[in-house]
């Protein structure tokens, strides 16, 4: 019997991981711990919420006492840690929130695991989910033609060089996780993944925001010239990688996860416009006029591209979906689940978020 604590399970990637584990491992007990910030949404887990092997706990990962109680009560022997503040633009506006959740929250979980597991670490695992953004930005030295758009890639050996408050906070958390391995022997694994897309992503991120705006005829704010490059992975492929690495990855190791799937932002925007318009029966190019170039994001990383050769060679993982197929699936999902989107963008959700955060932000302002 495994009792697995998944943090951030009500968010985008976390909900896919929870769903996969609850369905695939009926013999495990899956405890989803989430503070339900603006990004956490229990509607993401409707199809598994009544499963006997699933428990939801509403808690803040920074609340060390509660985290210790959760370890004790559910006899936790594995952690998959996804809870985080995850949006770069928000991190530019409110960096303290990012340091609190991503750094102190991770530290709180590490301390609780060390405390509760004591000297008995053999069958335990603390799996920390991180991002490729900790590596900084790559050059765009082959901007013409087809991807790859540069000759360099992020490898597990690439030096950390974060630029945004978000990536700096994730880098810091990664360092704490490794320090707990080296100092206390905590059985940790870290993975750094590229940009994810798919169902249930909060519509502040490029793909769901733009799908929604194309549907509703709102402007599409492309930062700068739209030439920044991201390496996109379908979220269920990430969840499959997490499952594999949690079970078969080597303790103390880092694995990069990515799809060798680089796209310039402006090219993605064009694919989204074509796909949404086609599925809505609009004439081709009907939404092209929505593209609006806006002031660039401060410190905007030029290019991300992951080399996931290690994961392929050591554990045999490869992405299963081609990008075109993944985008088609994703757009269809958002079109078929308008209620989900409307609940978030209607204001109720935002108001809830404001209320939740009234107390939390006072932590910094006092
Ligand atoms: P998300 O913003 O959609 O979800 C984050 C979840 O964490 C939400 O459910 C939120 O309620 C919860 N949370 C936030 N603060 C919390 C706190 N203090 N205590 C408990 N729960 C809290 O994020 P996501 O896109 O699903 O990302 C999940 C993880 O994967 C993050 O660690 C992120 O850094 C990492 N990651 C994301 C991507 C991506 O493209 N989205 C890529 C690589 C890595
Ligand atoms: P995002 O989805 O925020 O992910 P990240 O910043 O973590 O890569 O953004 C993806 C890319 O799209 C990034 O280069 C910024 C750009 N972008 C826009 O051009 N306009 C937008 O409104 C958003 C949200 C992002």
Coordinates of C-alpha atoms and ligand atoms in Angstrom, one line a residue:
X1 CA 0.0 0.0 0.0
X2 CA 1.4 3.4 -1.0
X3 CA 0.1 6.6 0.5
X4 CA 1.0 9.4 -1.8
X5 CA 0.8 13.1 -1.1
X6 CA 0.3 15.1 -4.3
X7 CA 0.5 18.8 -3.7
X8 CA -1.2 21.3 -6.1
X9 CA -3.4 18.5 -7.4
X10 CA -6.3 21.0 -8.1
X11 CA -4.2 22.9 -10.6
X12 CA -3.5 22.3 -14.2
X13 CA -0.8 19.6 -14.3
X14 CA -1.5 18.4 -10.8
X15 CA -5.1 17.5 -11.7
X16 CA -3.8 15.3 -14.6
X17 CA -1.4 13.6 -12.3
X18 CA -4.0 13.0 -9.6
X19 CA -6.4 11.6 -12.3
X20 CA -3.8 9.3 -13.7
X21 CA -2.7 7.9 -10.3
X22 CA -6.3 7.5 -8.9
X23 CA -7.4 5.6 -11.9
X24 CA -4.2 3.6 -12.6
X25 CA -3.4 2.6 -9.0
X26 CA -6.6 1.7 -7.1
X27 CA -4.3 0.0 -4.4
X28 CA -2.7 3.4 -3.6
X29 CA -4.2 6.0 -1.4
X30 CA -3.9 9.4 -3.2
X31 CA -4.0 12.5 -0.9
X32 CA -4.4 15.7 -2.9
X33 CA -3.3 18.7 -0.8
X34 CA -4.1 22.1 -2.3
X35 CA -4.7 25.6 -0.9
X36 CA -7.2 26.3 -3.8
X37 CA -5.7 29.6 -4.7
X38 CA -7.1 31.3 -7.9
X39 CA -5.3 28.6 -9.9
X40 CA -6.8 25.6 -7.9
X41 CA -10.1 24.4 -9.1
X42 CA -11.8 21.2 -7.8
X43 CA -13.9 21.2 -11.0
X44 CA -10.7 19.8 -12.6
X45 CA -11.2 16.6 -10.7
X46 CA -15.0 16.0 -10.8
X47 CA -14.5 12.6 -12.4
X48 CA -12.3 11.2 -9.6
X49 CA -13.6 13.0 -6.5
X50 CA -15.7 10.1 -5.3
X51 CA -13.2 7.3 -5.9
X52 CA -12.4 5.4 -2.6
X53 CA -8.6 5.8 -3.0
X54 CA -8.9 9.7 -3.3
X55 CA -8.8 12.2 -0.5
X56 CA -8.7 16.0 -0.8
X57 CA -7.1 18.2 1.9
X58 CA -7.4 21.9 1.7
X59 CA -4.2 23.3 3.2
X60 CA -1.3 25.7 2.5
X61 CA 2.0 24.0 2.0
X62 CA 3.6 26.8 4.0
X63 CA 1.6 25.7 7.1
X64 CA 4.2 23.4 8.5
X65 CA 2.1 22.1 11.4
X66 CA -0.7 21.1 9.2
X67 CA 1.7 19.5 6.8
X68 CA 3.2 17.4 9.6
X69 CA -0.3 16.4 10.7
X70 CA -1.1 15.3 7.2
X71 CA 2.1 13.1 7.0
X72 CA 1.1 11.5 10.4
X73 CA -2.6 11.1 9.7
X74 CA -2.2 9.5 6.2
X75 CA 1.2 7.8 6.9
X76 CA 2.6 9.4 3.8
X77 CA 5.5 7.5 2.1
X78 CA 5.7 9.3 -1.2
X79 CA 5.4 12.9 -2.2
X80 CA 4.8 14.4 -5.7
X81 CA 5.2 18.1 -5.2
X82 CA 3.5 20.3 -7.8
X83 CA 2.0 23.1 -5.7
X84 CA 3.4 26.4 -6.7
X85 CA 2.7 29.9 -8.0
X86 CA 3.3 29.3 -11.7
X87 CA 2.7 32.4 -13.8
X88 CA 5.7 34.5 -14.8
X89 CA 3.6 37.7 -15.3
X90 CA 2.2 37.5 -11.8
X91 CA 5.7 36.9 -10.4
X92 CA 6.8 40.2 -11.9
X93 CA 4.0 41.9 -10.0
X94 CA 4.1 40.0 -6.7
X95 CA 7.5 38.3 -6.2
X96 CA 7.0 37.8 -2.5
X97 CA 4.1 35.4 -3.0
X98 CA 6.3 33.4 -5.3
X99 CA 9.2 33.2 -2.7
X100 CA 6.7 32.3 0.0
X101 CA 4.9 29.4 -1.8
X102 CA 7.7 28.1 -4.0
X103 CA 10.6 28.4 -1.7
X104 CA 9.2 28.4 1.9
X105 CA 6.4 26.0 0.9
X106 CA 8.8 23.5 -0.6
X107 CA 11.0 23.8 2.5
X108 CA 8.1 23.1 4.8
X109 CA 7.3 19.9 2.9
X110 CA 11.0 18.8 2.9
X111 CA 11.2 19.4 6.7
X112 CA 8.0 17.5 7.3
X113 CA 9.2 14.6 5.2
X114 CA 12.5 14.5 7.0
X115 CA 10.9 14.8 10.3
X116 CA 8.2 12.1 9.7
X117 CA 10.4 9.6 7.8
X118 CA 13.3 9.9 10.3
X119 CA 16.0 7.4 9.5
X120 CA 13.7 5.1 7.5
X121 CA 14.2 6.5 4.0
X122 CA 14.6 3.2 2.0
X123 CA 11.1 2.9 0.6
X124 CA 10.3 6.6 0.6
X125 CA 10.4 9.2 -2.3
X126 CA 10.1 13.0 -2.5
X127 CA 9.6 14.0 -6.1
X128 CA 9.8 17.7 -6.9
X129 CA 8.3 19.0 -10.1
X130 CA 10.2 21.9 -11.6
X131 CA 10.6 23.8 -14.8
X132 CA 13.1 24.3 -17.6
X133 CA 12.9 28.1 -16.8
X134 CA 15.5 27.7 -14.1
X135 CA 18.1 27.3 -16.8
X136 CA 17.5 30.8 -18.1
X137 CA 17.3 31.5 -21.8
X138 CA 18.9 30.1 -24.9
X139 CA 20.0 31.9 -28.0
X140 CA 17.9 32.1 -31.1
X141 CA 20.7 31.6 -33.5
X142 CA 18.8 29.9 -36.2
X143 CA 15.6 32.0 -36.4
X144 CA 14.8 31.1 -40.0
X145 CA 13.2 27.9 -41.3
X146 CA 12.0 25.0 -39.2
X147 CA 12.8 24.3 -35.5
X148 CA 15.2 23.8 -33.8
X149 CA 15.7 27.6 -33.6
X150 CA 19.1 27.4 -32.0
X151 CA 22.1 25.1 -31.6
X152 CA 22.0 24.8 -27.9
X153 CA 19.6 22.9 -25.5
X154 CA 18.9 22.7 -21.8
X155 CA 20.5 19.6 -20.4
X156 CA 20.6 18.3 -16.9
X157 CA 24.1 19.6 -16.7
X158 CA 23.2 23.2 -17.8
X159 CA 24.0 25.8 -15.1
X160 CA 21.0 27.5 -13.4
X161 CA 20.5 31.1 -14.6
X162 CA 16.9 32.1 -13.8
X163 CA 15.7 35.5 -14.9
X164 CA 12.2 36.0 -13.7
X165 CA 11.1 36.0 -10.0
X166 CA 9.1 32.8 -10.9
X167 CA 12.1 30.9 -12.2
X168 CA 14.3 32.3 -9.4
X169 CA 11.9 30.9 -6.8
X170 CA 11.7 27.5 -8.6
X171 CA 15.5 27.4 -8.9
X172 CA 15.8 28.1 -5.2
X173 CA 13.3 25.3 -4.4
X174 CA 15.3 22.9 -6.6
X175 CA 18.4 23.8 -4.6
X176 CA 16.7 23.1 -1.3
X177 CA 15.4 19.8 -2.5
X178 CA 19.0 18.7 -3.6
X179 CA 20.4 20.1 -0.3
X180 CA 18.0 17.8 1.6
X181 CA 19.3 14.9 -0.3
X182 CA 23.0 15.7 0.2
X183 CA 22.6 16.8 3.8
X184 CA 20.0 14.5 5.3
X185 CA 19.8 11.7 2.7
X186 CA 16.2 12.5 1.8
X187 CA 15.4 10.3 -1.3
X188 CA 14.6 13.1 -3.8
X189 CA 14.1 13.3 -7.5
X190 CA 13.8 16.5 -9.5
X191 CA 12.4 16.9 -13.0
X192 CA 12.5 20.1 -15.1
X193 CA 9.9 20.2 -17.7
X194 CA 9.1 22.4 -20.7
X195 CA 5.9 24.4 -21.3
X196 CA 2.8 22.2 -20.9
X197 CA -0.6 22.7 -22.7
X198 CA -3.9 20.8 -22.6
X199 CA -7.2 20.7 -20.8
X200 CA -7.8 22.5 -17.5
X201 CA -5.0 25.1 -17.9
X202 CA -5.8 28.4 -16.2
X203 CA -6.6 31.0 -18.9
X204 CA -3.8 33.4 -17.9
X205 CA -1.3 31.2 -19.9
X206 CA -0.8 31.7 -23.6
X207 CA -2.7 28.7 -25.1
X208 CA -6.0 28.7 -23.1
X209 CA -6.1 32.5 -22.9
X210 CA -5.8 32.8 -26.7
X211 CA -8.3 30.0 -27.4
X212 CA -10.8 31.8 -25.2
X213 CA -10.1 35.2 -26.8
X214 CA -10.4 33.8 -30.3
X215 CA -13.8 32.2 -29.4
X216 CA -15.1 35.4 -27.8
X217 CA -13.5 37.9 -30.4
X218 CA -11.2 39.6 -27.9
X219 CA -7.7 40.9 -28.8
X220 CA -4.7 38.5 -28.7
X221 CA -1.9 40.3 -26.8
X222 CA 1.3 39.0 -28.4
X223 CA 4.3 40.2 -26.3
X224 CA 7.1 41.9 -28.3
X225 CA 7.4 40.6 -31.8
X226 CA 6.1 37.1 -31.0
X227 CA 9.4 35.6 -31.8
X228 CA 10.1 34.0 -28.5
X229 CA 10.4 30.3 -28.7
X230 CA 8.9 27.7 -26.3
X231 CA 9.1 23.9 -26.3
X232 CA 5.6 22.6 -25.9
X233 CA 4.5 19.3 -24.3
X234 CA 1.0 17.8 -24.0
X235 CA 0.1 17.7 -20.3
X236 CA -0.9 14.0 -20.3
X237 CA 2.6 13.2 -21.7
X238 CA 4.1 15.0 -18.7
X239 CA 1.8 13.1 -16.3
X240 CA 3.0 9.8 -17.9
X241 CA 6.6 10.9 -17.4
X242 CA 5.9 11.8 -13.8
X243 CA 4.4 8.3 -13.2
X244 CA 7.3 6.6 -14.8
X245 CA 10.0 8.7 -12.9
X246 CA 8.2 8.4 -9.6
X247 CA 8.3 4.6 -9.9
X248 CA 11.5 4.0 -11.8
X249 CA 13.7 7.1 -11.6
X250 CA 16.9 7.0 -9.6
X251 CA 17.0 8.8 -6.3
X252 CA 19.2 11.9 -6.3
X253 CA 18.8 12.3 -10.1
X254 CA 17.5 15.1 -12.2
X255 CA 15.6 14.4 -15.5
X256 CA 14.7 16.9 -18.1
X257 CA 11.3 16.4 -19.7
X258 CA 10.4 17.9 -23.1
X259 CA 9.0 17.1 -26.5
X260 CA 11.7 18.4 -28.9
X261 CA 8.8 20.6 -30.1
X262 CA 9.9 24.3 -30.4
X263 CA 7.5 26.9 -31.6
X264 CA 7.7 30.7 -32.0
X265 CA 4.8 32.3 -30.2
X266 CA 3.4 34.0 -33.3
X267 CA 3.3 30.6 -35.2
X268 CA 1.4 29.0 -32.3
X269 CA -1.1 32.0 -32.4
X270 CA -1.6 31.3 -36.1
X271 CA -2.3 27.6 -35.5
X272 CA -4.7 28.5 -32.7
X273 CA -6.6 30.9 -34.9
X274 CA -6.8 28.4 -37.7
X275 CA -8.0 25.6 -35.5
X276 CA -10.6 27.6 -33.5
X277 CA -12.0 29.2 -36.6
X278 CA -12.2 25.9 -38.4
X279 CA -13.9 24.1 -35.5
X280 CA -16.4 27.0 -35.1
X281 CA -17.2 27.0 -38.8
X282 CA -15.8 30.4 -39.5
X283 CA -14.1 31.4 -42.7
X284 CA -10.3 30.9 -42.7
X285 CA -8.5 34.0 -41.4
X286 CA -11.6 35.4 -39.8
X287 CA -9.8 36.1 -36.5
X288 CA -6.4 37.2 -37.9
X289 CA -7.3 40.8 -37.0
X290 CA -7.3 39.9 -33.3
X291 CA -3.5 39.7 -33.2
X292 CA -2.3 42.7 -31.2
X293 CA 1.4 43.3 -30.6
X294 CA 1.9 44.7 -27.1
X295 CA 4.8 45.8 -24.9
X296 CA 7.1 42.9 -24.3
X297 CA 7.3 41.1 -20.9
X298 CA 10.1 42.5 -18.7
X299 CA 13.1 40.1 -18.9
X300 CA 11.3 37.9 -21.5
X301 CA 13.3 34.7 -22.0
X302 CA 14.0 34.4 -25.7
X303 CA 14.1 30.6 -26.2
X304 CA 13.5 27.4 -24.2
X305 CA 14.4 24.0 -25.6
X306 CA 14.8 20.8 -23.6
X307 CA 17.1 17.9 -24.4
X308 CA 15.3 15.0 -22.9
X309 CA 17.7 12.3 -24.2
X310 CA 18.5 11.1 -20.7
X311 CA 14.9 10.3 -19.9
X312 CA 14.5 8.5 -23.2
X313 CA 17.7 6.5 -22.9
X314 CA 17.4 5.6 -19.2
X315 CA 13.6 5.1 -18.8
X316 CA 12.3 4.8 -22.4
X317 CA 10.0 7.8 -22.2
X318 CA 8.9 9.7 -25.3
X319 CA 6.0 12.1 -25.9
X320 CA 3.1 10.2 -27.5
X321 CA 1.3 13.1 -29.2
X322 CA 2.3 15.2 -32.2
X323 CA 1.8 18.9 -31.6
X324 CA -0.9 19.3 -34.3
X325 CA -2.9 16.4 -32.7
X326 CA -2.4 17.8 -29.2
X327 CA -3.6 21.3 -30.2
X328 CA -6.6 19.9 -32.0
X329 CA -7.5 17.9 -28.9
X330 CA -6.9 20.9 -26.6
X331 CA -9.0 23.3 -28.7
X332 CA -11.8 20.8 -28.9
X333 CA -11.7 20.3 -25.1
X334 CA -12.0 24.1 -24.5
X335 CA -14.8 24.4 -27.0
X336 CA -16.7 21.5 -25.4
X337 CA -16.2 22.8 -21.9
X338 CA -17.3 26.4 -22.1
X339 CA -18.8 26.2 -18.6
X340 CA -15.4 25.4 -17.1
X341 CA -14.0 28.5 -18.8
X342 CA -17.0 30.7 -18.0
X343 CA -16.8 29.9 -14.3
X344 CA -13.3 31.1 -14.2
X345 CA -13.7 34.2 -16.3
X346 CA -17.1 35.3 -15.1
X347 CA -15.8 36.9 -11.9
X348 CA -16.9 34.5 -9.2
X349 CA -13.6 32.7 -9.3
X350 CA -11.7 36.0 -9.4
X351 CA -13.6 37.3 -6.4
X352 CA -12.9 34.1 -4.5
X353 CA -9.3 34.5 -5.3
X354 CA -9.3 38.1 -4.0
X355 CA -10.9 37.0 -0.7
X356 CA -8.4 34.2 -0.3
X357 CA -5.5 36.4 -0.9
X358 CA -6.6 39.3 1.3
X359 CA -5.2 37.5 4.3
X360 CA -2.2 36.0 2.6
X361 CA -0.8 39.2 1.1
X362 CA -0.9 40.9 4.5
X363 CA 1.9 38.5 5.4
X364 CA 4.1 40.8 3.3
X365 CA 2.6 44.1 3.7
X366 CA 2.8 44.2 7.5
Ligands
LIG1 P1 -1.1 25.9 -11.6 O1 -0.9 27.3 -11.3 O2 -2.1 25.5 -12.6 O3 -1.5 25.1 -10.3 C1 -0.8 25.3 -9.0 C2 -1.6 24.6 -7.9 O4 -0.9 24.8 -6.7 C3 -3.0 25.2 -7.8 O5 -4.0 24.2 -7.6 C4 -2.9 26.0 -6.5 O6 -4.1 26.1 -5.8 C5 -1.9 25.2 -5.7 N1 -1.2 26.1 -4.8 C6 -0.6 27.3 -5.0 N2 -0.1 27.8 -3.8 C7 -0.3 26.8 -2.9 C8 0.1 26.7 -1.5 N3 0.7 27.7 -0.9 N4 -0.3 25.6 -0.8 C9 -1.0 24.6 -1.5 N5 -1.3 24.7 -2.8 C10 -1.0 25.8 -3.5 O7 0.3 25.3 -12.0 P2 0.7 24.2 -13.0 O8 0.9 24.8 -14.4 O9 -0.2 23.0 -12.9 O10 2.2 23.8 -12.5 C11 2.4 22.8 -11.5 C12 3.8 22.6 -11.2 O11 4.5 22.3 -12.4 C13 4.5 23.9 -10.7 O12 5.4 23.5 -9.7 C14 5.2 24.5 -11.9 O13 6.3 25.2 -11.5 C15 5.6 23.2 -12.7 N6 5.7 23.3 -14.1 C16 4.7 23.9 -14.9 C17 4.8 24.0 -16.2 C18 3.7 24.5 -17.1 O14 3.9 24.7 -18.3 N7 2.5 24.8 -16.6 C19 6.0 23.5 -16.9 C20 7.0 22.9 -16.1 C21 6.8 22.8 -14.7
LIG2 P1 3.1 31.5 -20.8 O1 2.0 30.7 -21.2 O2 2.9 32.6 -19.8 O3 4.3 30.6 -20.3 P2 5.9 30.9 -19.9 O4 6.0 32.4 -19.7 O5 6.0 30.2 -18.6 O6 6.7 30.4 -21.0 O7 3.7 32.3 -22.1 C1 4.2 31.5 -23.2 C2 4.8 32.5 -24.1 O8 3.8 33.3 -24.7 C3 5.8 33.4 -23.5 O9 6.9 33.6 -24.4 C4 5.1 34.7 -23.3 C5 4.1 34.7 -24.4 N1 2.7 35.3 -24.1 C6 2.2 36.3 -24.9 O10 2.9 36.7 -26.0 N2 1.0 36.9 -24.6 C7 0.3 36.5 -23.5 O11 -0.8 37.1 -23.2 C8 0.9 35.5 -22.7 C9 0.1 35.1 -21.4 C10 2.1 34.9 -23.0

